[in-house]
Short mmCIF file of C-alpha atoms in Angstrom, two decimals:
data_model
loop_
_atom_site.label_atom_id
_atom_site.label_comp_id
_atom_site.label_asym_id
_atom_site.label_seq_id
_atom_site.Cartn_x
_atom_site.Cartn_y
_atom_site.Cartn_z
CA MET Q 130 63.05 -26.99 87.24
CA LYS Q 131 61.31 -23.82 88.47
CA ARG Q 132 60.01 -23.20 84.94
CA PHE Q 133 58.56 -26.74 84.79
CA LEU Q 134 56.97 -26.46 88.19
CA ALA Q 135 55.35 -23.16 87.24
CA ALA Q 136 53.98 -24.69 84.03
CA GLU Q 137 52.74 -27.79 85.88
CA ARG Q 138 50.98 -25.62 88.51
CA ALA Q 139 49.38 -23.46 85.80
CA LEU Q 140 47.93 -26.50 84.07
CA ARG Q 141 46.72 -28.20 87.23
CA THR Q 142 44.90 -25.06 88.43
CA ALA Q 143 43.42 -24.00 85.10
CA ALA Q 144 39.68 -24.23 84.43
CA PRO Q 145 38.87 -27.41 82.45
CA HIS Q 146 37.99 -25.44 79.30
CA ALA Q 147 41.02 -23.16 79.60
CA LEU Q 148 43.93 -25.58 79.49
CA LEU Q 149 45.19 -24.32 76.15
CA ASP Q 150 45.00 -20.67 77.29
CA ALA Q 151 46.90 -21.60 80.44
CA ALA Q 152 49.54 -23.45 78.40
CA ARG Q 153 49.96 -20.49 76.01
CA SER Q 154 50.39 -18.02 78.88
CA VAL Q 155 52.83 -19.98 81.03
CA LEU Q 156 54.91 -21.24 78.10
CA ALA Q 157 55.26 -17.66 76.80
CA GLU Q 158 56.21 -16.43 80.28
CA GLN Q 159 58.60 -19.24 81.27
CA TYR Q 160 60.03 -20.39 77.92
CA GLY Q 161 59.53 -17.44 75.58
CA ALA Q 162 57.08 -19.42 73.39
CA GLU Q 163 55.69 -17.29 70.56
CA GLU Q 164 52.89 -19.64 69.51
CA THR Q 165 51.30 -22.66 71.25
CA GLU Q 166 48.66 -24.91 69.68
CA LEU Q 167 47.06 -28.16 70.80
CA PHE Q 168 45.87 -30.74 68.26
CA MET Q 169 43.65 -33.75 69.15
CA ALA Q 170 43.47 -36.95 67.14
CA ASP Q 171 40.05 -37.50 65.63
CA TYR Q 172 38.05 -40.70 66.10
CA SER Q 173 39.14 -42.22 62.82
CA LEU Q 174 42.84 -41.39 63.48
CA THR Q 175 43.15 -39.67 60.12
CA VAL Q 176 43.49 -36.01 61.12
CA LEU Q 177 44.62 -33.94 64.08
CA GLN Q 178 42.01 -31.34 65.01
CA PRO Q 179 42.99 -27.99 66.51
CA VAL Q 180 41.56 -27.19 69.94
CA SER Q 181 39.77 -23.83 69.63
CA VAL Q 182 36.40 -22.20 69.97
CA LEU Q 183 34.15 -20.76 67.29
CA PRO Q 184 35.00 -19.24 64.93
CA HIS Q 185 37.66 -21.85 64.16
CA THR Q 186 40.87 -20.29 62.91
CA LEU Q 187 43.04 -23.36 62.25
CA GLU Q 188 42.51 -26.20 59.80
CA PRO Q 189 42.87 -29.88 60.73
CA VAL Q 190 46.16 -31.45 59.68
CA SER Q 191 46.74 -34.97 58.37
CA VAL Q 192 48.13 -37.70 60.59
CA HIS Q 193 50.02 -39.20 57.67
CA ASN Q 194 51.98 -36.53 55.77
CA THR Q 195 52.60 -33.53 58.04
CA THR Q 196 55.19 -32.57 60.65
CA VAL Q 197 52.54 -32.57 63.36
CA GLY Q 198 51.45 -36.04 62.27
CA ARG Q 199 55.04 -37.25 62.33
CA ALA Q 200 55.29 -36.45 66.03
CA PHE Q 201 51.96 -38.18 66.65
CA GLY Q 202 52.97 -41.33 64.74
CA SER Q 203 56.50 -41.64 66.12
CA GLN Q 204 55.57 -40.52 69.65
CA LYS Q 205 58.79 -38.50 69.66
CA PRO Q 206 59.37 -34.73 69.56
CA HIS Q 207 59.83 -33.39 66.06
CA HIS Q 208 61.56 -30.13 65.12
CA GLU Q 209 60.31 -27.99 62.29
CA GLU Q 210 62.56 -25.12 61.29
CA ARG Q 211 60.77 -21.81 60.72
CA PRO Q 212 61.92 -18.44 59.23
CA GLY Q 213 63.93 -16.11 61.42
CA GLY Q 214 65.83 -18.79 63.25
CA ARG Q 215 62.75 -20.09 65.06
CA THR Q 216 61.77 -23.71 65.62
CA ARG Q 217 58.32 -25.18 65.91
CA LEU Q 218 58.54 -28.10 68.35
CA HIS Q 219 55.86 -30.76 67.99
CA LEU Q 220 55.39 -32.82 71.15
CA PRO Q 221 53.24 -35.96 71.49
CA VAL Q 222 50.46 -35.64 74.09
CA SER Q 223 49.90 -39.12 75.49
CA VAL Q 224 48.80 -40.73 78.78
CA ARG Q 225 50.27 -44.16 79.61
CA GLY Q 226 50.53 -45.00 75.90
CA ASP Q 227 47.07 -43.62 74.96
CA ARG Q 228 47.85 -41.18 72.14
CA LEU Q 229 45.69 -38.05 72.43
CA GLY Q 230 47.32 -35.51 70.20
CA VAL Q 231 50.18 -33.10 69.71
CA LEU Q 232 51.28 -29.88 71.44
CA SER Q 233 53.06 -27.53 69.02
CA VAL Q 234 55.25 -24.75 70.46
CA THR Q 235 57.14 -22.13 68.43
CA LEU Q 236 60.37 -21.01 70.09
CA PRO Q 237 63.73 -19.38 69.27
CA GLY Q 238 65.87 -22.17 67.74
CA ALA Q 239 68.35 -22.54 70.57
CA ALA Q 240 65.59 -22.64 73.21
CA ALA Q 241 63.85 -25.50 71.43
CA ARG Q 242 66.92 -27.70 71.77
CA GLU Q 243 67.72 -26.61 75.30
CA TRP Q 244 64.24 -27.13 76.74
CA GLU Q 245 62.92 -30.02 74.62
CA SER Q 246 62.90 -32.54 77.47
CA GLU Q 247 61.10 -30.19 79.87
CA LEU Q 248 58.54 -29.27 77.26
CA ALA Q 249 57.95 -32.98 76.51
CA GLU Q 250 57.18 -33.48 80.18
CA ILE Q 251 54.80 -30.51 80.11
CA ALA Q 252 53.02 -32.14 77.16
CA ASP Q 253 52.60 -35.27 79.32
CA VAL Q 254 51.14 -33.20 82.15
CA LEU Q 255 48.79 -31.56 79.66
CA GLY Q 256 47.58 -34.97 78.52
CA HIS Q 257 46.69 -36.02 82.04
CA GLU Q 258 44.86 -32.72 82.59
CA VAL Q 259 42.88 -33.10 79.36
CA LEU Q 260 41.59 -36.51 80.54
CA VAL Q 261 40.58 -35.09 83.90
CA ALA Q 262 38.99 -32.04 82.27
CA GLU Q 263 36.80 -34.18 80.06
CA ARG Q 264 34.68 -34.97 83.11
CA ASP Q 265 33.62 -31.33 83.25
CA THR Q 266 33.69 -30.00 79.67
CA ASP Q 267 32.86 -31.25 76.21
CA LEU Q 268 35.48 -29.07 74.48
CA TYR Q 269 38.11 -31.79 73.92
CA LEU Q 270 35.60 -34.45 72.97
CA GLN Q 271 34.07 -32.04 70.46
CA THR Q 272 37.46 -31.27 69.08
CA ARG Q 273 38.10 -34.93 68.32
CA ARG Q 274 35.28 -35.25 65.81
CA LYS Q 275 35.64 -34.04 62.26
CA ASP Q 276 32.15 -35.36 61.55
CA ARG Q 277 29.04 -35.85 63.62
CA LEU Q 278 28.87 -39.09 65.59
CA THR Q 279 25.77 -41.18 65.48
CA LEU Q 280 24.08 -41.74 68.83
CA ALA Q 281 25.16 -45.42 68.77
CA ALA Q 282 28.76 -44.40 68.06
CA GLU Q 283 28.62 -41.80 70.88
CA MET Q 284 27.65 -44.50 73.31
CA GLN Q 285 30.28 -46.92 72.09
CA TRP Q 286 33.22 -44.47 72.21
CA GLN Q 287 32.26 -43.37 75.73
CA LEU Q 288 32.31 -47.01 76.80
CA LEU Q 289 35.93 -47.58 75.74
CA PRO Q 290 38.93 -47.53 78.12
CA GLY Q 291 41.10 -45.71 75.49
CA ARG Q 292 42.56 -46.59 72.13
CA SER Q 293 46.04 -47.60 73.22
CA CYS Q 294 47.86 -48.47 76.41
CA SER Q 295 51.50 -49.22 77.29
CA ARG Q 296 53.23 -50.95 80.19
CA PRO Q 297 56.64 -52.55 80.53
CA GLU Q 298 55.03 -55.97 79.90
CA TYR Q 299 52.91 -55.12 76.87
CA ASP Q 300 51.59 -52.55 74.36
CA LEU Q 301 47.95 -52.41 73.33
CA GLY Q 302 46.26 -50.67 70.44
CA ALA Q 303 42.69 -50.84 69.07
CA GLN Q 304 40.47 -49.12 66.53
CA LEU Q 305 36.79 -49.29 65.52
CA GLU Q 306 35.38 -48.59 62.07
CA PRO Q 307 33.28 -46.90 60.77
CA ALA Q 308 34.56 -44.57 63.54
CA TYR Q 309 31.64 -42.16 63.32
CA ALA Q 310 28.91 -44.75 62.93
CA ILE Q 311 30.00 -47.78 64.91
CA PHE Q 312 27.20 -49.58 66.76
CA GLY Q 313 27.98 -53.11 68.11
CA ASP Q 314 31.68 -53.96 68.28
CA ASN Q 315 33.66 -53.05 71.34
CA PHE Q 316 36.79 -53.77 73.41
CA ASP Q 317 37.67 -53.34 77.04
CA TRP Q 318 40.81 -53.86 79.13
CA SER Q 319 41.91 -53.44 82.71
CA ALA Q 320 45.20 -54.15 84.44
CA THR Q 321 46.46 -54.70 88.01
CA ALA Q 322 49.99 -55.14 89.23
CA ASP Q 323 50.14 -58.71 87.96
CA ARG Q 324 47.21 -59.27 85.57
CA LEU Q 325 45.73 -57.94 82.33
CA THR Q 326 42.09 -58.63 81.41
CA LEU Q 327 41.01 -58.09 77.82
CA TYR Q 328 37.56 -58.43 76.18
CA VAL Q 329 36.86 -58.23 72.45
CA THR Q 330 33.11 -58.13 71.77
CA ASN Q 331 30.85 -58.33 68.71
CA GLY Q 332 27.17 -57.40 69.48
CA MET Q 333 24.44 -58.50 67.13
CA GLY Q 334 22.01 -56.08 65.53
CA GLU Q 335 22.34 -52.56 64.14
CA GLY Q 336 22.20 -48.96 65.33
CA ILE Q 337 21.11 -48.01 68.83
CA GLU Q 338 19.83 -51.48 69.65
CA ALA Q 339 23.26 -52.99 69.09
CA SER Q 340 24.89 -50.26 71.15
CA LEU Q 341 22.45 -50.85 74.05
CA LEU Q 342 23.15 -54.52 73.97
CA THR Q 343 26.88 -53.96 74.08
CA ASN Q 344 26.59 -51.42 76.86
CA LEU Q 345 24.61 -53.88 78.99
CA ALA Q 346 27.08 -56.73 78.39
CA ILE Q 347 30.26 -54.69 78.94
CA ASN Q 348 28.97 -53.20 82.15
CA ALA Q 349 27.88 -56.64 83.33
CA LEU Q 350 31.34 -58.00 82.61
CA ARG Q 351 32.98 -55.09 84.43
CA ASN Q 352 30.68 -55.52 87.40
CA ALA Q 353 31.66 -59.20 87.63
CA ARG Q 354 35.35 -58.48 87.08
CA ARG Q 355 35.41 -55.79 89.82
CA ALA Q 356 33.83 -58.33 92.16
CA GLY Q 357 37.10 -60.28 91.88
CA ILE Q 358 35.72 -63.46 90.35
CA SER Q 359 37.19 -65.74 87.67
CA ILE Q 360 36.90 -65.03 83.99
CA ALA Q 361 34.56 -68.00 83.44
CA ASP Q 362 32.23 -66.74 86.16
CA GLN Q 363 32.42 -63.21 84.68
CA ALA Q 364 31.10 -64.66 81.40
CA ALA Q 365 28.35 -66.60 83.26
CA LEU Q 366 27.10 -63.55 85.18
CA ALA Q 367 27.15 -61.35 82.10
CA ASP Q 368 25.28 -64.12 80.19
CA GLN Q 369 22.54 -64.08 82.86
CA ALA Q 370 22.29 -60.28 82.69
CA VAL Q 371 21.82 -60.25 78.93
CA TYR Q 372 19.43 -63.19 78.91
CA ALA Q 373 17.33 -61.64 81.74
CA HIS Q 374 16.77 -58.55 79.64
CA TYR Q 375 16.47 -59.98 76.10
CA ARG Q 376 15.26 -63.55 76.83
CA GLY Q 377 17.43 -64.93 74.00
CA ARG Q 378 16.28 -62.50 71.31
CA CYS Q 379 19.63 -60.74 71.26
CA TYR Q 380 23.06 -61.99 72.32
CA LEU Q 381 26.66 -60.93 72.18
CA SER Q 382 29.85 -62.68 71.09
CA VAL Q 383 32.93 -62.14 73.18
CA LEU Q 384 36.55 -63.35 73.36
CA MET Q 385 37.86 -62.96 76.92
CA PHE Q 386 41.43 -63.15 78.19
CA ASP Q 387 42.97 -62.98 81.67
CA PHE Q 388 46.73 -62.75 81.39
CA ASP Q 389 49.29 -63.33 84.16
CA LEU Q 390 51.87 -60.62 83.56
CA VAL Q 391 54.61 -62.58 85.29
CA THR Q 392 54.27 -65.94 83.54
CA GLY Q 393 52.46 -65.20 80.31
CA HIS Q 394 49.78 -67.78 81.16
CA ALA Q 395 46.23 -66.80 80.22
CA SER Q 396 42.76 -68.11 80.92
CA VAL Q 397 40.52 -67.78 77.91
CA VAL Q 398 36.72 -67.89 77.27
CA ASP Q 399 35.72 -67.97 73.62
CA ALA Q 400 32.00 -67.17 73.40
CA GLY Q 401 31.33 -66.26 69.82
CA SER Q 402 32.79 -64.81 66.66
CA PRO Q 403 35.86 -62.65 67.47
CA GLN Q 404 39.05 -64.35 66.24
CA LEU Q 405 42.72 -64.33 67.21
CA LEU Q 406 45.78 -64.44 64.98
CA ARG Q 407 49.30 -64.69 66.40
CA LEU Q 408 52.54 -63.44 64.88
CA ARG Q 409 55.43 -65.40 66.36
CA SER Q 410 58.97 -65.55 64.91
CA GLY Q 411 57.80 -64.16 61.61
CA THR Q 412 54.92 -66.63 61.15
CA VAL Q 413 51.24 -65.73 61.37
CA GLU Q 414 48.81 -68.40 62.47
CA ARG Q 415 45.21 -68.44 63.56
CA VAL Q 416 44.70 -69.54 67.19
CA THR Q 417 41.48 -71.46 67.85
CA PHE Q 418 39.73 -72.28 71.13
CA ASP Q 419 36.77 -74.48 72.04
CA ALA Q 420 33.75 -72.44 70.97
CA GLN Q 421 31.13 -71.74 73.61
CA LEU Q 422 27.75 -70.05 73.38
CA PRO Q 423 27.48 -66.26 72.98
CA LEU Q 424 26.37 -64.32 76.06
CA GLY Q 425 22.58 -64.22 76.49
CA MET Q 426 21.62 -66.87 73.97
CA PHE Q 427 20.26 -69.32 76.54
CA GLU Q 428 19.49 -69.18 80.23
CA GLU Q 429 22.20 -70.07 82.80
CA THR Q 430 24.91 -71.17 80.42
CA ASP Q 431 28.05 -72.48 82.07
CA TYR Q 432 31.41 -71.34 80.71
CA VAL Q 433 34.75 -73.07 80.97
CA ALA Q 434 38.11 -71.28 80.80
CA GLN Q 435 40.84 -72.68 78.57
CA ASP Q 436 44.59 -72.36 78.93
CA PHE Q 437 46.72 -70.25 76.60
CA HIS Q 438 50.33 -69.12 76.80
CA VAL Q 439 51.96 -66.06 75.28
CA GLU Q 440 55.71 -65.66 74.85
CA PRO Q 441 57.89 -62.55 74.81
CA GLY Q 442 57.91 -61.15 71.27
CA ASP Q 443 54.45 -62.46 70.37
CA ARG Q 444 52.01 -60.19 68.62
CA LEU Q 445 48.35 -61.02 69.08
CA VAL Q 446 45.80 -59.54 66.70
CA PHE Q 447 42.08 -59.81 67.55
CA VAL Q 448 39.45 -59.10 64.89
CA SER Q 449 35.68 -59.08 64.73
CA ASP Q 450 33.64 -60.77 62.01
CA GLY Q 451 33.35 -57.36 60.29
CA VAL Q 452 37.05 -57.85 59.40
CA HIS Q 453 37.56 -61.53 58.54
CA GLY Q 454 34.12 -61.84 56.87
CA VAL Q 455 34.27 -58.79 54.57
CA ALA Q 456 33.81 -59.57 50.87
CA SER Q 457 35.61 -58.01 47.92
CA PRO Q 458 33.67 -56.74 44.86
CA LYS Q 459 34.15 -60.24 43.41
CA GLY Q 460 32.68 -61.83 46.53
CA GLU Q 461 36.00 -63.08 47.96
CA ALA Q 462 36.07 -63.06 51.77
CA TYR Q 463 38.96 -61.20 53.41
CA GLY Q 464 39.68 -64.30 55.48
CA ASP Q 465 42.81 -65.69 57.14
CA THR Q 466 45.11 -65.37 54.13
CA ALA Q 467 44.58 -61.68 53.59
CA LEU Q 468 44.63 -61.05 57.34
CA ALA Q 469 47.94 -62.89 57.70
CA ARG Q 470 49.36 -60.83 54.90
CA ALA Q 471 48.22 -57.57 56.50
CA ILE Q 472 49.61 -58.60 59.91
CA HIS Q 473 52.93 -59.52 58.38
CA SER Q 474 53.16 -56.28 56.37
CA THR Q 475 52.55 -54.23 59.54
CA ARG Q 476 54.98 -56.19 61.73
CA LEU Q 477 57.34 -53.18 62.11
CA LEU Q 478 54.62 -50.79 63.24
CA PRO Q 479 54.00 -50.17 66.95
CA ALA Q 480 50.90 -51.82 68.36
CA ALA Q 481 49.01 -48.54 68.53
CA GLU Q 482 49.27 -48.06 64.75
CA VAL Q 483 48.62 -51.66 63.60
CA PRO Q 484 44.76 -51.62 63.93
CA ARG Q 485 44.37 -48.55 61.75
CA ALA Q 486 46.84 -49.89 59.15
CA ILE Q 487 44.97 -53.26 58.93
CA LEU Q 488 41.64 -51.45 58.58
CA ARG Q 489 43.05 -49.35 55.71
CA GLU Q 490 43.98 -52.59 53.94
CA LEU Q 491 40.57 -53.93 54.64
CA THR Q 492 39.02 -50.86 52.96
CA GLY Q 493 41.12 -51.55 49.86
CA HIS Q 494 39.91 -55.17 49.83
CA ARG Q 495 36.27 -54.10 50.12
CA GLY Q 496 36.59 -51.50 47.27
CA GLU Q 497 34.13 -48.69 46.96
CA ALA Q 498 31.27 -50.54 48.61
CA LEU Q 499 30.13 -49.14 51.93
CA ALA Q 500 30.79 -51.23 54.99
CA ASP Q 501 27.71 -53.16 56.07
CA ASP Q 502 29.15 -54.24 59.43
CA ASP Q 503 31.37 -52.92 62.22
CA ALA Q 504 35.06 -53.72 62.02
CA LEU Q 505 37.26 -54.00 65.09
CA VAL Q 506 41.00 -54.70 65.35
CA VAL Q 507 42.95 -55.00 68.65
CA CYS Q 508 46.73 -55.52 68.72
CA LEU Q 509 48.66 -56.78 71.72
CA ASP Q 510 52.45 -56.82 71.70
CA TRP Q 511 53.74 -58.99 74.55
CA ARG Q 512 57.14 -58.45 76.11
CA GLY Q 513 56.44 -60.11 79.46
CA ARG Q 514 57.98 -59.23 82.77
CA PRO Q 515 61.77 -59.57 82.93
CA PRO Q 516 62.91 -61.91 85.70
CA ALA Q 517 63.83 -60.21 88.98
CA GLU Q 518 67.53 -59.82 89.48
#
C-alpha cells in the first residue's frame, strides 16, 4: 500500500506535461520497473500513439494486432514475456469507461504477477491525471493525432464529452468519421444519480460552418439542460437560439433521450434525421418516433416528448444519415438491412468497440470512394438498475 500511495502522490503532484516522467521515476523506485511507456488512442481508434517529445523515438502501434492493442481492446491487463525472465505488463488507462490508452511497464517476471492489481490502479490514477492535465497542456491532445485535424474537426472533438462511458446501469460508446475531418455530426451525454440524457445530432452544411452550427446548438441544449428543464423545452430553447442566429438558413437535426435509470422509461424528442435501431433478444429492428422539425428551421417551434421504454439487455444503436444513407459503388444505399446485419455481427463486442466496427463495415460497403458526409454511430447497452434488496 505504501508503494501505491507513493506512486499516487507522485502523479498528483507532477507538472501537467511531466506525468510520464513522474510515472517512470516512481515505478522504477517503488516497483523496480525497467521501462515505462504511455500510449494514447488516436482519434480514429486505429493506432496507439506513444507519449513523447520531439524527436519521437517510438513508433505508433496498431490497436488491432499488437499486445498493447490487446490490452486496450479487452480493457484487461495483458502480459508479454520478454527475454531474461522479464515481463512487459500492458495496463488499460481508462476513466469511468472512457478508454484513453495503455500504460506499458517492463518488470521482473515475478514482480509483474505480484503487483499487477496495484499497477492497474496506478494506471487508473494516471488516466484521471491525464484528463486534468489536458486543461493546462496540449501534450496529450497532440499525442492522440496521427494526422492533422481540420479546424472543424478540432472544434467538434473538443465539444464531445468523451468516446465511451460506463456505469452499473449502462455502457456507452461513440465514434465519428472521418475522424480527422469531421464537421457537422456530434453526440453529447450527461448523467445524474437517476437520469441519463443523450443527444445525437446531425448539423447541415460543410466545414467550419457546419461545426459552428453544431457548437451553437449543443451549447444551447446544454444551457437549457443545466437549467433543469424538460427535454421538450430544451429542444424549444435550442431551436430559438439557432433560429435567432441563422433565421432559418441553417438548422440542425437531433434525436434526444432522457432516460430514467431506475425504471428504463425515456422521454424522446425526434427532431430530424438521426435514426435508432434496437437489438433485443437477438432481433434487430428500427425504432421510429413522430418526426418533428429540426432545430432552427422555423421560429418558435413547439416540441412534444414521446414515451419510450428500454429493457435490461437491450442494445440501442444510433446513426446519422452519413451511415444509413451511404451508397455503394453500384448506388445501393447502406440502409436498414445492412445496418441490422452489422449490428447483429457485432453483438458480442462491448459497446465501446461497436461504433468503430460498424464504421469499418460501412467503409467496405462504400468501397474506394471518399466519404462525402460525416458518419456517426453511438451504441448504448442497457442493464438497468437492479432492484434494491
